[in-house]
JSON list of C-alpha atoms in Angstrom, two decimals:
[
{"chain": "A", "resi": 1, "resn": "MET", "atom": "CA", "xyz": [47.61, 154.66, 108.59]},
{"chain": "A", "resi": 2, "resn": "ARG", "atom": "CA", "xyz": [51.02, 155.39, 107.01]},
{"chain": "A", "resi": 3, "resn": "HIS", "atom": "CA", "xyz": [53.77, 152.87, 106.23]},
{"chain": "A", "resi": 4, "resn": "HIS", "atom": "CA", "xyz": [56.76, 155.19, 105.99]},
{"chain": "A", "resi": 5, "resn": "ALA", "atom": "CA", "xyz": [59.15, 152.35, 106.83]},
{"chain": "A", "resi": 6, "resn": "TRP", "atom": "CA", "xyz": [58.17, 150.71, 103.53]},
{"chain": "A", "resi": 7, "resn": "VAL", "atom": "CA", "xyz": [58.62, 153.92, 101.56]},
{"chain": "A", "resi": 8, "resn": "ASN", "atom": "CA", "xyz": [62.04, 154.59, 103.07]},
{"chain": "A", "resi": 9, "resn": "ARG", "atom": "CA", "xyz": [63.27, 151.14, 102.06]},
{"chain": "A", "resi": 10, "resn": "TYR", "atom": "CA", "xyz": [62.34, 151.51, 98.40]},
{"chain": "A", "resi": 11, "resn": "THR", "atom": "CA", "xyz": [64.67, 152.73, 95.68]},
{"chain": "A", "resi": 12, "resn": "TYR", "atom": "CA", "xyz": [63.93, 156.09, 94.08]},
{"chain": "A", "resi": 13, "resn": "ARG", "atom": "CA", "xyz": [65.34, 157.71, 90.97]},
{"chain": "A", "resi": 14, "resn": "ALA", "atom": "CA", "xyz": [64.98, 161.38, 90.14]},
{"chain": "A", "resi": 15, "resn": "GLU", "atom": "CA", "xyz": [66.18, 163.17, 87.04]},
{"chain": "A", "resi": 16, "resn": "TRP", "atom": "CA", "xyz": [65.83, 166.46, 85.21]},
{"chain": "A", "resi": 17, "resn": "SER", "atom": "CA", "xyz": [63.76, 166.55, 82.02]},
{"chain": "A", "resi": 18, "resn": "PRO", "atom": "CA", "xyz": [64.87, 169.34, 79.66]},
{"chain": "A", "resi": 19, "resn": "GLU", "atom": "CA", "xyz": [61.78, 168.71, 77.52]},
{"chain": "A", "resi": 20, "resn": "ARG", "atom": "CA", "xyz": [59.37, 169.34, 80.40]},
{"chain": "A", "resi": 21, "resn": "GLY", "atom": "CA", "xyz": [61.55, 171.76, 82.33]},
{"chain": "A", "resi": 22, "resn": "GLU", "atom": "CA", "xyz": [61.04, 169.92, 85.60]},
{"chain": "A", "resi": 23, "resn": "TYR", "atom": "CA", "xyz": [62.17, 166.89, 87.58]},
{"chain": "A", "resi": 24, "resn": "SER", "atom": "CA", "xyz": [60.65, 163.44, 87.47]},
{"chain": "A", "resi": 25, "resn": "SER", "atom": "CA", "xyz": [60.93, 161.04, 90.37]},
{"chain": "A", "resi": 26, "resn": "ARG", "atom": "CA", "xyz": [59.78, 157.46, 90.59]},
{"chain": "A", "resi": 27, "resn": "CYS", "atom": "CA", "xyz": [60.07, 154.43, 92.78]},
{"chain": "A", "resi": 28, "resn": "ILE", "atom": "CA", "xyz": [62.00, 151.76, 90.88]},
{"chain": "A", "resi": 29, "resn": "GLU", "atom": "CA", "xyz": [59.83, 148.98, 92.34]},
{"chain": "A", "resi": 30, "resn": "LEU", "atom": "CA", "xyz": [56.59, 150.82, 91.39]},
{"chain": "A", "resi": 31, "resn": "PRO", "atom": "CA", "xyz": [57.60, 152.76, 88.22]},
{"chain": "A", "resi": 32, "resn": "TRP", "atom": "CA", "xyz": [54.06, 153.65, 87.14]},
{"chain": "A", "resi": 33, "resn": "LEU", "atom": "CA", "xyz": [53.84, 156.02, 90.13]},
{"chain": "A", "resi": 34, "resn": "GLU", "atom": "CA", "xyz": [56.14, 158.63, 88.53]},
{"chain": "A", "resi": 35, "resn": "GLN", "atom": "CA", "xyz": [55.72, 162.19, 89.78]},
{"chain": "A", "resi": 36, "resn": "TRP", "atom": "CA", "xyz": [56.82, 165.55, 88.33]},
{"chain": "A", "resi": 37, "resn": "ALA", "atom": "CA", "xyz": [57.73, 168.82, 90.08]},
{"chain": "A", "resi": 38, "resn": "PRO", "atom": "CA", "xyz": [59.83, 171.97, 89.56]},
{"chain": "A", "resi": 39, "resn": "THR", "atom": "CA", "xyz": [62.49, 170.95, 92.11]},
{"chain": "A", "resi": 40, "resn": "LEU", "atom": "CA", "xyz": [64.30, 167.72, 92.85]},
{"chain": "A", "resi": 41, "resn": "GLN", "atom": "CA", "xyz": [63.13, 167.79, 96.46]},
{"chain": "A", "resi": 42, "resn": "GLU", "atom": "CA", "xyz": [59.48, 168.35, 95.51]},
{"chain": "A", "resi": 43, "resn": "ALA", "atom": "CA", "xyz": [59.54, 165.57, 92.91]},
{"chain": "A", "resi": 44, "resn": "THR", "atom": "CA", "xyz": [61.11, 163.11, 95.34]},
{"chain": "A", "resi": 45, "resn": "ALA", "atom": "CA", "xyz": [58.69, 164.05, 98.14]},
{"chain": "A", "resi": 46, "resn": "ALA", "atom": "CA", "xyz": [55.75, 163.67, 95.74]},
{"chain": "A", "resi": 47, "resn": "ALA", "atom": "CA", "xyz": [56.96, 160.23, 94.65]},
{"chain": "A", "resi": 48, "resn": "GLN", "atom": "CA", "xyz": [57.38, 159.12, 98.26]},
{"chain": "A", "resi": 49, "resn": "ARG", "atom": "CA", "xyz": [53.89, 160.42, 99.09]},
{"chain": "A", "resi": 50, "resn": "VAL", "atom": "CA", "xyz": [52.21, 158.60, 96.21]},
{"chain": "A", "resi": 51, "resn": "VAL", "atom": "CA", "xyz": [54.07, 155.37, 97.02]},
{"chain": "A", "resi": 52, "resn": "ASP", "atom": "CA", "xyz": [53.00, 155.69, 100.64]},
{"chain": "A", "resi": 53, "resn": "GLU", "atom": "CA", "xyz": [49.37, 156.14, 99.56]},
{"chain": "A", "resi": 54, "resn": "TYR", "atom": "CA", "xyz": [49.62, 153.17, 97.19]},
{"chain": "A", "resi": 55, "resn": "LEU", "atom": "CA", "xyz": [51.06, 150.97, 99.96]},
{"chain": "A", "resi": 56, "resn": "ASP", "atom": "CA", "xyz": [48.31, 152.04, 102.35]},
{"chain": "A", "resi": 57, "resn": "GLU", "atom": "CA", "xyz": [45.71, 151.08, 99.75]},
{"chain": "A", "resi": 58, "resn": "GLN", "atom": "CA", "xyz": [47.36, 147.75, 98.91]},
{"chain": "A", "resi": 59, "resn": "ILE", "atom": "CA", "xyz": [47.71, 146.74, 102.55]},
{"chain": "A", "resi": 60, "resn": "ARG", "atom": "CA", "xyz": [44.16, 147.87, 103.38]},
{"chain": "A", "resi": 61, "resn": "ASP", "atom": "CA", "xyz": [42.72, 145.90, 100.44]},
{"chain": "A", "resi": 62, "resn": "GLY", "atom": "CA", "xyz": [44.88, 142.81, 101.02]},
{"chain": "A", "resi": 63, "resn": "GLY", "atom": "CA", "xyz": [46.90, 143.40, 97.86]},
{"chain": "A", "resi": 64, "resn": "GLU", "atom": "CA", "xyz": [50.51, 142.51, 97.26]},
{"chain": "A", "resi": 65, "resn": "VAL", "atom": "CA", "xyz": [53.31, 144.83, 98.28]},
{"chain": "A", "resi": 66, "resn": "PRO", "atom": "CA", "xyz": [56.60, 144.30, 96.41]},
{"chain": "A", "resi": 67, "resn": "ALA", "atom": "CA", "xyz": [59.75, 143.75, 98.43]},
{"chain": "A", "resi": 68, "resn": "PRO", "atom": "CA", "xyz": [62.27, 146.57, 98.17]},
{"chain": "A", "resi": 69, "resn": "LEU", "atom": "CA", "xyz": [65.07, 145.78, 95.69]},
{"chain": "A", "resi": 70, "resn": "ASN", "atom": "CA", "xyz": [67.79, 145.92, 98.32]},
{"chain": "A", "resi": 71, "resn": "GLU", "atom": "CA", "xyz": [65.96, 143.34, 100.44]},
{"chain": "A", "resi": 72, "resn": "ARG", "atom": "CA", "xyz": [65.46, 140.77, 97.68]},
{"chain": "A", "resi": 73, "resn": "HIS", "atom": "CA", "xyz": [67.61, 137.67, 97.50]},
{"chain": "A", "resi": 74, "resn": "TYR", "atom": "CA", "xyz": [69.61, 137.29, 94.30]},
{"chain": "A", "resi": 75, "resn": "SER", "atom": "CA", "xyz": [71.05, 133.87, 93.56]},
{"chain": "A", "resi": 76, "resn": "GLY", "atom": "CA", "xyz": [73.67, 135.10, 91.12]},
{"chain": "A", "resi": 77, "resn": "LYS", "atom": "CA", "xyz": [72.10, 133.07, 88.33]},
{"chain": "A", "resi": 78, "resn": "PHE", "atom": "CA", "xyz": [69.86, 134.16, 85.47]},
{"chain": "A", "resi": 79, "resn": "VAL", "atom": "CA", "xyz": [69.08, 132.79, 82.03]},
{"chain": "A", "resi": 80, "resn": "VAL", "atom": "CA", "xyz": [70.00, 134.82, 78.96]},
{"chain": "A", "resi": 81, "resn": "ARG", "atom": "CA", "xyz": [68.53, 134.01, 75.56]},
{"chain": "A", "resi": 82, "resn": "THR", "atom": "CA", "xyz": [70.54, 135.09, 72.56]},
{"chain": "A", "resi": 83, "resn": "SER", "atom": "CA", "xyz": [70.97, 134.30, 68.91]},
{"chain": "A", "resi": 84, "resn": "PRO", "atom": "CA", "xyz": [72.91, 131.17, 67.88]},
{"chain": "A", "resi": 85, "resn": "ASN", "atom": "CA", "xyz": [75.47, 133.42, 66.16]},
{"chain": "A", "resi": 86, "resn": "LEU", "atom": "CA", "xyz": [76.19, 135.43, 69.31]},
{"chain": "A", "resi": 87, "resn": "HIS", "atom": "CA", "xyz": [76.30, 132.25, 71.39]},
{"chain": "A", "resi": 88, "resn": "ALA", "atom": "CA", "xyz": [78.87, 130.77, 69.00]},
{"chain": "A", "resi": 89, "resn": "ARG", "atom": "CA", "xyz": [80.93, 133.97, 69.00]},
{"chain": "A", "resi": 90, "resn": "LEU", "atom": "CA", "xyz": [80.99, 134.12, 72.80]},
{"chain": "A", "resi": 91, "resn": "ALA", "atom": "CA", "xyz": [82.00, 130.45, 73.00]},
{"chain": "A", "resi": 92, "resn": "LEU", "atom": "CA", "xyz": [84.83, 131.07, 70.52]},
{"chain": "A", "resi": 93, "resn": "GLU", "atom": "CA", "xyz": [86.04, 134.18, 72.38]},
{"chain": "A", "resi": 94, "resn": "ALA", "atom": "CA", "xyz": [85.99, 132.30, 75.70]},
{"chain": "A", "resi": 95, "resn": "ALA", "atom": "CA", "xyz": [87.92, 129.39, 74.20]},
{"chain": "A", "resi": 96, "resn": "GLU", "atom": "CA", "xyz": [90.50, 131.79, 72.76]},
{"chain": "A", "resi": 97, "resn": "GLN", "atom": "CA", "xyz": [90.93, 133.35, 76.21]},
{"chain": "A", "resi": 98, "resn": "ARG", "atom": "CA", "xyz": [91.08, 129.88, 77.81]},
{"chain": "A", "resi": 99, "resn": "VAL", "atom": "CA", "xyz": [88.27, 130.65, 80.24]},
{"chain": "A", "resi": 100, "resn": "SER", "atom": "CA", "xyz": [84.77, 129.28, 80.63]},
{"chain": "A", "resi": 101, "resn": "MET", "atom": "CA", "xyz": [82.04, 130.97, 78.65]},
{"chain": "A", "resi": 102, "resn": "ASN", "atom": "CA", "xyz": [80.37, 131.90, 81.95]},
{"chain": "A", "resi": 103, "resn": "HIS", "atom": "CA", "xyz": [83.55, 133.63, 83.13]},
{"chain": "A", "resi": 104, "resn": "TRP", "atom": "CA", "xyz": [83.90, 135.42, 79.78]},
{"chain": "A", "resi": 105, "resn": "VAL", "atom": "CA", "xyz": [80.31, 136.70, 79.80]},
{"chain": "A", "resi": 106, "resn": "VAL", "atom": "CA", "xyz": [80.57, 137.84, 83.44]},
{"chain": "A", "resi": 107, "resn": "GLN", "atom": "CA", "xyz": [83.71, 139.80, 82.55]},
{"chain": "A", "resi": 108, "resn": "LYS", "atom": "CA", "xyz": [81.93, 141.43, 79.62]},
{"chain": "A", "resi": 109, "resn": "LEU", "atom": "CA", "xyz": [78.82, 142.26, 81.63]},
{"chain": "A", "resi": 110, "resn": "SER", "atom": "CA", "xyz": [80.82, 143.73, 84.49]},
{"chain": "A", "resi": 111, "resn": "GLY", "atom": "CA", "xyz": [82.68, 146.04, 82.12]},
{"chain": "A", "resi": 112, "resn": "ARG", "atom": "CA", "xyz": [86.09, 144.57, 82.90]},
{"chain": "A", "resi": 113, "resn": "LEU", "atom": "CA", "xyz": [86.91, 144.24, 79.22]},
{"chain": "A", "resi": 114, "resn": "ASP", "atom": "CA", "xyz": [87.59, 147.06, 76.80]},
{"chain": "A", "resi": 115, "resn": "HIS", "atom": "CA", "xyz": [84.38, 146.66, 74.82]},
{"chain": "A", "resi": 116, "resn": "ARG", "atom": "CA", "xyz": [81.31, 148.82, 74.47]},
{"chain": "A", "resi": 117, "resn": "LEU", "atom": "CA", "xyz": [77.97, 147.14, 75.17]},
{"chain": "A", "resi": 118, "resn": "SER", "atom": "CA", "xyz": [77.01, 147.68, 71.54]},
{"chain": "A", "resi": 119, "resn": "ASP", "atom": "CA", "xyz": [80.05, 145.61, 70.55]},
{"chain": "A", "resi": 120, "resn": "ILE", "atom": "CA", "xyz": [79.12, 142.86, 72.99]},
{"chain": "A", "resi": 121, "resn": "PHE", "atom": "CA", "xyz": [75.40, 142.64, 72.30]},
{"chain": "A", "resi": 122, "resn": "ASP", "atom": "CA", "xyz": [74.84, 143.07, 68.61]},
{"chain": "A", "resi": 123, "resn": "PHE", "atom": "CA", "xyz": [71.76, 140.79, 68.69]},
{"chain": "A", "resi": 124, "resn": "ASP", "atom": "CA", "xyz": [72.39, 139.55, 65.16]}
]
């Protein structure tokens, strides 16, 4: 029994590997099922096939099947742990801009400020 509807709702990524001279394709939700092939189409088809087989096995055996990323509910909240120094710097920058620290960090994460990620997250 095939569950193509599940496969078609998952997120896939395919990319060329100059080191291997072929394409890799994987399902983002099940990244350990990466497949390789000479063409983009073959790699993607292979990844979809192996995900389909995995889903068949999981469903048959009563295992868990992850929800596709685009069907998950995101609250808009997540906790970020950082160093006290970076926390203090972000608080200072937000105060200087007269915005909340949350607003400042969202602006930085969304790329709306002229900073590189390496400048933002130095993890000191």
